[in-house]
Short mmCIF file of C-alpha atoms in Angstrom, two decimals:
data_model
loop_
_atom_site.label_atom_id
_atom_site.label_comp_id
_atom_site.label_asym_id
_atom_site.label_seq_id
_atom_site.Cartn_x
_atom_site.Cartn_y
_atom_site.Cartn_z
CA MET A 217 9.26 22.82 15.35
CA ILE A 218 12.89 23.63 16.25
CA ASP A 219 13.15 23.95 20.04
CA VAL A 220 16.93 24.22 20.57
CA ALA A 221 19.69 26.03 18.72
CA VAL A 222 23.26 26.02 20.00
CA LEU A 223 26.61 27.30 18.82
CA ALA A 224 29.63 25.78 20.63
CA ASP A 225 33.35 25.16 20.31
CA ALA A 226 35.61 22.75 22.15
CA GLU A 227 35.69 25.03 25.20
CA GLY A 228 31.91 25.31 25.58
CA VAL A 229 28.70 26.99 24.48
CA LEU A 230 29.06 30.35 22.70
CA CYS A 231 25.38 31.16 21.92
CA LYS A 232 22.13 29.31 22.56
CA VAL A 233 18.38 29.50 22.33
CA ILE A 234 16.62 26.79 24.35
CA ASN A 235 12.83 26.73 24.29
CA LYS A 236 12.67 23.28 25.92
CA PRO A 237 14.79 23.49 29.14
CA GLN A 238 14.64 19.71 29.72
CA LEU A 239 16.78 19.26 26.62
CA GLU A 240 19.68 21.38 27.88
CA PRO A 241 21.45 18.65 29.93
CA VAL A 242 21.07 16.25 26.97
CA ILE A 243 22.78 18.82 24.65
CA GLU A 244 25.57 19.47 27.16
CA ALA A 245 26.32 15.77 27.50
CA LEU A 246 26.37 15.34 23.72
CA LEU A 247 28.75 18.28 23.19
CA GLN A 248 31.30 16.69 25.52
CA ASN A 249 31.60 13.65 23.22
CA LEU A 250 31.85 15.35 19.85
CA ASP A 251 34.94 15.60 17.60
CA PHE A 252 35.58 19.30 16.93
CA LEU A 253 38.60 18.70 14.72
CA GLU A 254 36.87 17.26 11.69
CA ASN A 255 34.26 18.87 9.53
CA HIS A 256 31.16 16.67 9.34
CA LYS A 257 27.43 16.48 9.81
CA LYS A 258 25.36 14.07 11.82
CA ALA A 259 21.78 13.38 12.97
CA PHE A 260 20.44 11.45 15.97
CA GLU A 261 17.03 9.93 15.80
CA ALA A 262 14.34 10.88 18.29
CA VAL A 263 14.32 8.63 21.39
CA GLU A 264 12.85 8.76 24.86
CA LYS A 265 16.06 10.30 26.27
CA THR A 266 15.75 13.22 23.83
CA TYR A 267 12.07 13.72 24.67
CA GLY A 268 11.01 12.82 21.21
CA HIS A 269 13.40 15.29 19.52
CA THR A 270 15.81 14.69 16.67
CA ILE A 271 19.21 16.17 17.26
CA MET A 272 21.36 17.37 14.31
CA TYR A 273 24.59 19.25 14.10
CA THR A 274 27.13 20.57 11.61
CA MET A 275 30.81 20.71 12.53
CA HIS A 276 32.81 23.32 10.66
CA ASP A 277 36.31 24.80 11.45
CA GLY A 278 36.06 23.81 15.12
CA LEU A 279 32.53 25.21 15.59
CA CYS A 280 29.45 23.11 16.20
CA PHE A 281 26.09 24.41 15.01
CA LEU A 282 23.48 22.20 16.65
CA CYS A 283 19.69 22.08 16.82
CA ALA A 284 16.98 19.87 18.34
CA ALA A 285 13.63 19.59 16.59
CA GLU A 286 10.41 17.69 17.02
CA GLU A 287 10.38 14.27 15.31
CA ASP A 288 8.08 15.31 12.43
CA MET A 289 10.42 18.16 11.43
CA ARG A 290 12.17 17.32 8.16
CA GLN A 291 15.91 16.86 8.59
CA ARG A 292 16.77 18.74 5.36
CA VAL A 293 14.98 21.81 6.81
CA CYS A 294 16.94 21.56 10.05
CA PHE A 295 20.26 21.28 8.19
CA SER A 296 19.17 24.29 6.13
CA PHE A 297 18.59 26.10 9.39
CA LEU A 298 22.09 25.18 10.60
CA ASP A 299 23.59 26.32 7.31
CA SER A 300 21.88 29.67 7.71
CA LEU A 301 23.33 30.07 11.23
CA MET A 302 26.80 29.12 9.98
CA ARG A 303 26.70 31.63 7.12
CA GLU A 304 25.57 34.42 9.44
CA TRP A 305 28.22 33.63 12.07
CA PHE A 306 31.15 33.50 9.63
CA ALA A 307 29.94 36.60 7.84
CA ASN A 308 29.23 38.88 10.79
CA HIS A 309 30.27 37.38 14.15
CA LEU A 310 33.48 35.37 13.56
CA GLY A 311 35.97 35.77 16.43
CA LYS A 312 33.42 36.68 19.10
CA ARG A 313 32.95 34.58 22.25
CA LYS A 314 29.40 35.79 22.99
CA SER A 315 26.85 37.58 20.85
CA GLY A 316 23.40 38.65 21.91
CA THR A 317 22.78 39.87 18.38
CA PHE A 318 23.50 36.41 17.03
CA GLU A 319 21.12 34.83 19.55
CA GLN A 320 18.38 37.14 18.33
CA PHE A 321 19.16 36.00 14.84
CA MET A 322 18.97 32.37 15.92
CA GLN A 323 15.50 32.98 17.45
CA GLY A 324 14.29 34.62 14.25
CA GLU A 325 15.58 31.74 12.12
CA ILE A 326 13.92 29.25 14.48
CA GLU A 327 10.54 30.91 13.81
CA PHE A 328 11.15 31.11 10.09
CA TYR A 329 12.22 27.48 9.60
CA SER A 330 9.60 26.16 11.99
CA PHE A 331 6.54 27.90 10.65
CA ASN A 332 7.22 29.38 7.20
CA PRO A 333 6.42 26.98 4.33
CA ASP A 334 8.92 28.82 2.13
CA ALA A 335 11.69 27.43 4.30
CA ASP A 336 11.29 24.03 2.76
CA ARG A 337 12.02 24.84 -0.86
CA ILE A 338 12.04 21.23 -1.99
CA ARG A 339 8.65 20.64 -0.43
CA GLY A 340 7.37 23.81 -2.07
CA LEU A 341 8.63 22.63 -5.45
CA GLN A 342 7.06 19.21 -4.85
CA ASP A 343 3.77 20.85 -4.07
CA LYS A 344 3.95 22.98 -7.24
CA ILE A 345 4.88 19.92 -9.32
CA SER A 346 1.94 18.05 -7.74
CA ASP A 347 -0.45 20.87 -8.61
CA ILE A 348 0.84 20.96 -12.20
CA THR A 349 0.45 17.19 -12.43
CA ASP A 350 -3.14 17.36 -11.15
CA ILE A 351 -3.98 20.04 -13.75
CA MET A 352 -2.35 17.96 -16.50
CA GLN A 353 -4.34 14.86 -15.48
CA GLU A 354 -7.56 16.82 -15.39
CA ASN A 355 -6.88 18.22 -18.87
CA LEU A 356 -6.00 14.71 -20.17
CA GLN A 357 -9.19 13.23 -18.71
CA GLY A 358 -11.17 16.06 -20.33
CA MET A 359 -9.50 15.34 -23.69
CA MET A 360 -10.20 11.66 -23.33
CA MET A 361 -13.87 12.30 -22.47
CA ARG A 362 -14.21 14.61 -25.48
CA SER A 363 -12.55 12.01 -27.71
CA GLU A 364 -14.92 9.33 -26.45
CA LYS A 365 -17.93 11.66 -27.08
CA ASN A 366 -16.65 12.40 -30.62
CA GLU A 367 -16.26 8.72 -31.25
CA VAL A 368 -19.81 8.05 -30.07
CA ILE A 369 -21.14 10.85 -32.26
CA GLN A 370 -19.18 9.54 -35.26
CA LYS A 371 -20.57 5.99 -34.76
CA LYS A 372 -24.11 7.39 -34.53
CA ALA A 373 -23.57 9.36 -37.67
CA GLU A 374 -22.32 6.23 -39.48
CA ARG A 375 -25.36 4.27 -38.34
CA VAL A 376 -27.67 7.04 -39.57
CA GLN A 377 -25.82 7.07 -42.88
CA ASP A 378 -26.12 3.28 -43.20
CA ARG A 379 -29.83 3.47 -42.47
CA SER A 380 -30.20 6.23 -45.05
CA GLU A 381 -28.53 4.04 -47.63
CA VAL A 382 -30.83 1.09 -46.82
CA PHE A 383 -33.84 3.38 -47.07
CA ARG A 384 -32.66 4.71 -50.46
CA LEU A 385 -32.24 1.21 -51.84
CA LYS A 386 -35.61 0.10 -50.65
CA THR A 387 -37.19 3.20 -52.08
CA GLU A 388 -35.67 2.45 -55.46
CA GLN A 389 -36.97 -1.12 -55.27
CA VAL A 390 -40.45 0.09 -54.52
CA LYS A 391 -40.32 2.56 -57.39
CA CYS A 392 -39.19 -0.17 -59.77
CA GLN A 393 -41.97 -2.47 -58.68
CA GLN A 394 -44.51 0.33 -58.98
CA CYS A 395 -43.34 0.98 -62.56
CA VAL A 396 -43.82 -2.66 -63.41
CA TYR A 397 -47.31 -2.61 -61.94
CA ASP A 398 -48.16 0.57 -63.82
CA TRP A 399 -46.80 -0.53 -67.22
CA CYS A 400 -48.03 -4.15 -67.35
CA PRO A 401 -51.77 -3.35 -67.96
CA CYS A 402 -50.87 -0.85 -70.69
CA CYS A 403 -48.66 -3.41 -72.37
CA CYS A 404 -51.46 -5.97 -72.29
CA CYS A 405 -53.94 -3.55 -73.74
CA CYS A 406 -51.59 -2.62 -76.58
CA TYR A 407 -50.95 -6.24 -77.30
CA CYS A 408 -54.60 -7.10 -77.43
CA LEU A 409 -55.40 -4.11 -79.64
CA CYS A 410 -52.64 -4.97 -82.08
CA ARG A 411 -53.82 -8.57 -82.19
CA CYS A 412 -57.37 -7.65 -82.89
CA CYS A 413 -56.32 -5.34 -85.68
CA TRP A 414 -54.20 -7.97 -87.23
CA GLU A 415 -56.98 -10.56 -87.07
CA SER A 416 -59.45 -8.11 -88.54
CA GLU A 417 -57.24 -7.41 -91.51
CA ARG A 418 -56.64 -11.11 -92.09
CA CYS A 419 -60.37 -11.86 -92.08
CA ALA A 420 -61.01 -9.11 -94.54
CA ASP A 421 -58.42 -10.54 -96.83
CA CYS A 422 -59.93 -14.00 -96.62
CA THR A 423 -63.44 -12.60 -97.45
CA ILE A 424 -62.19 -10.81 -100.50
CA LEU A 425 -60.53 -13.94 -101.69
#
């Protein structure tokens, strides 16, 4: 959460919103040591002296837009907050020494950037990308599972086909063997009958002679 927002120039504070009063002397001491002549940005890590708050500021055209936020607040969100204050000031309040309207705007932006998830656009995009990635992974896993099932089904079908072929071959062998068994007695009978007839005819010839 953002607890302090300050707008100051080299002569002093112009506008401020301070929700943690113990931070005010820390901010005043810091402002006395800043370079107001050069445009730049800077962030100070949270330490015991700052009551666990990170302090960030943007210096632009002799004006310092500063905020103090709890340590877990993302710095990019805090700098986006300062950019919002800077755009508003240069658009609608430039040249003023004090502005109650701007302080109301500061308070509203503090609440938005502290509690509204839409304030962190990058985090929002990351969450959306993460959701899309999860969905893609689930779809890929489903496709892989279906592919594995299809492969199992195909292997089973191939095994059934192989068994059917083995059964067909064995059936044909059995049929062939049965045919042999069925025809052999008939062949023997025919042979014997023919032999007997031939012998009979030969004997008859011999008798006649």
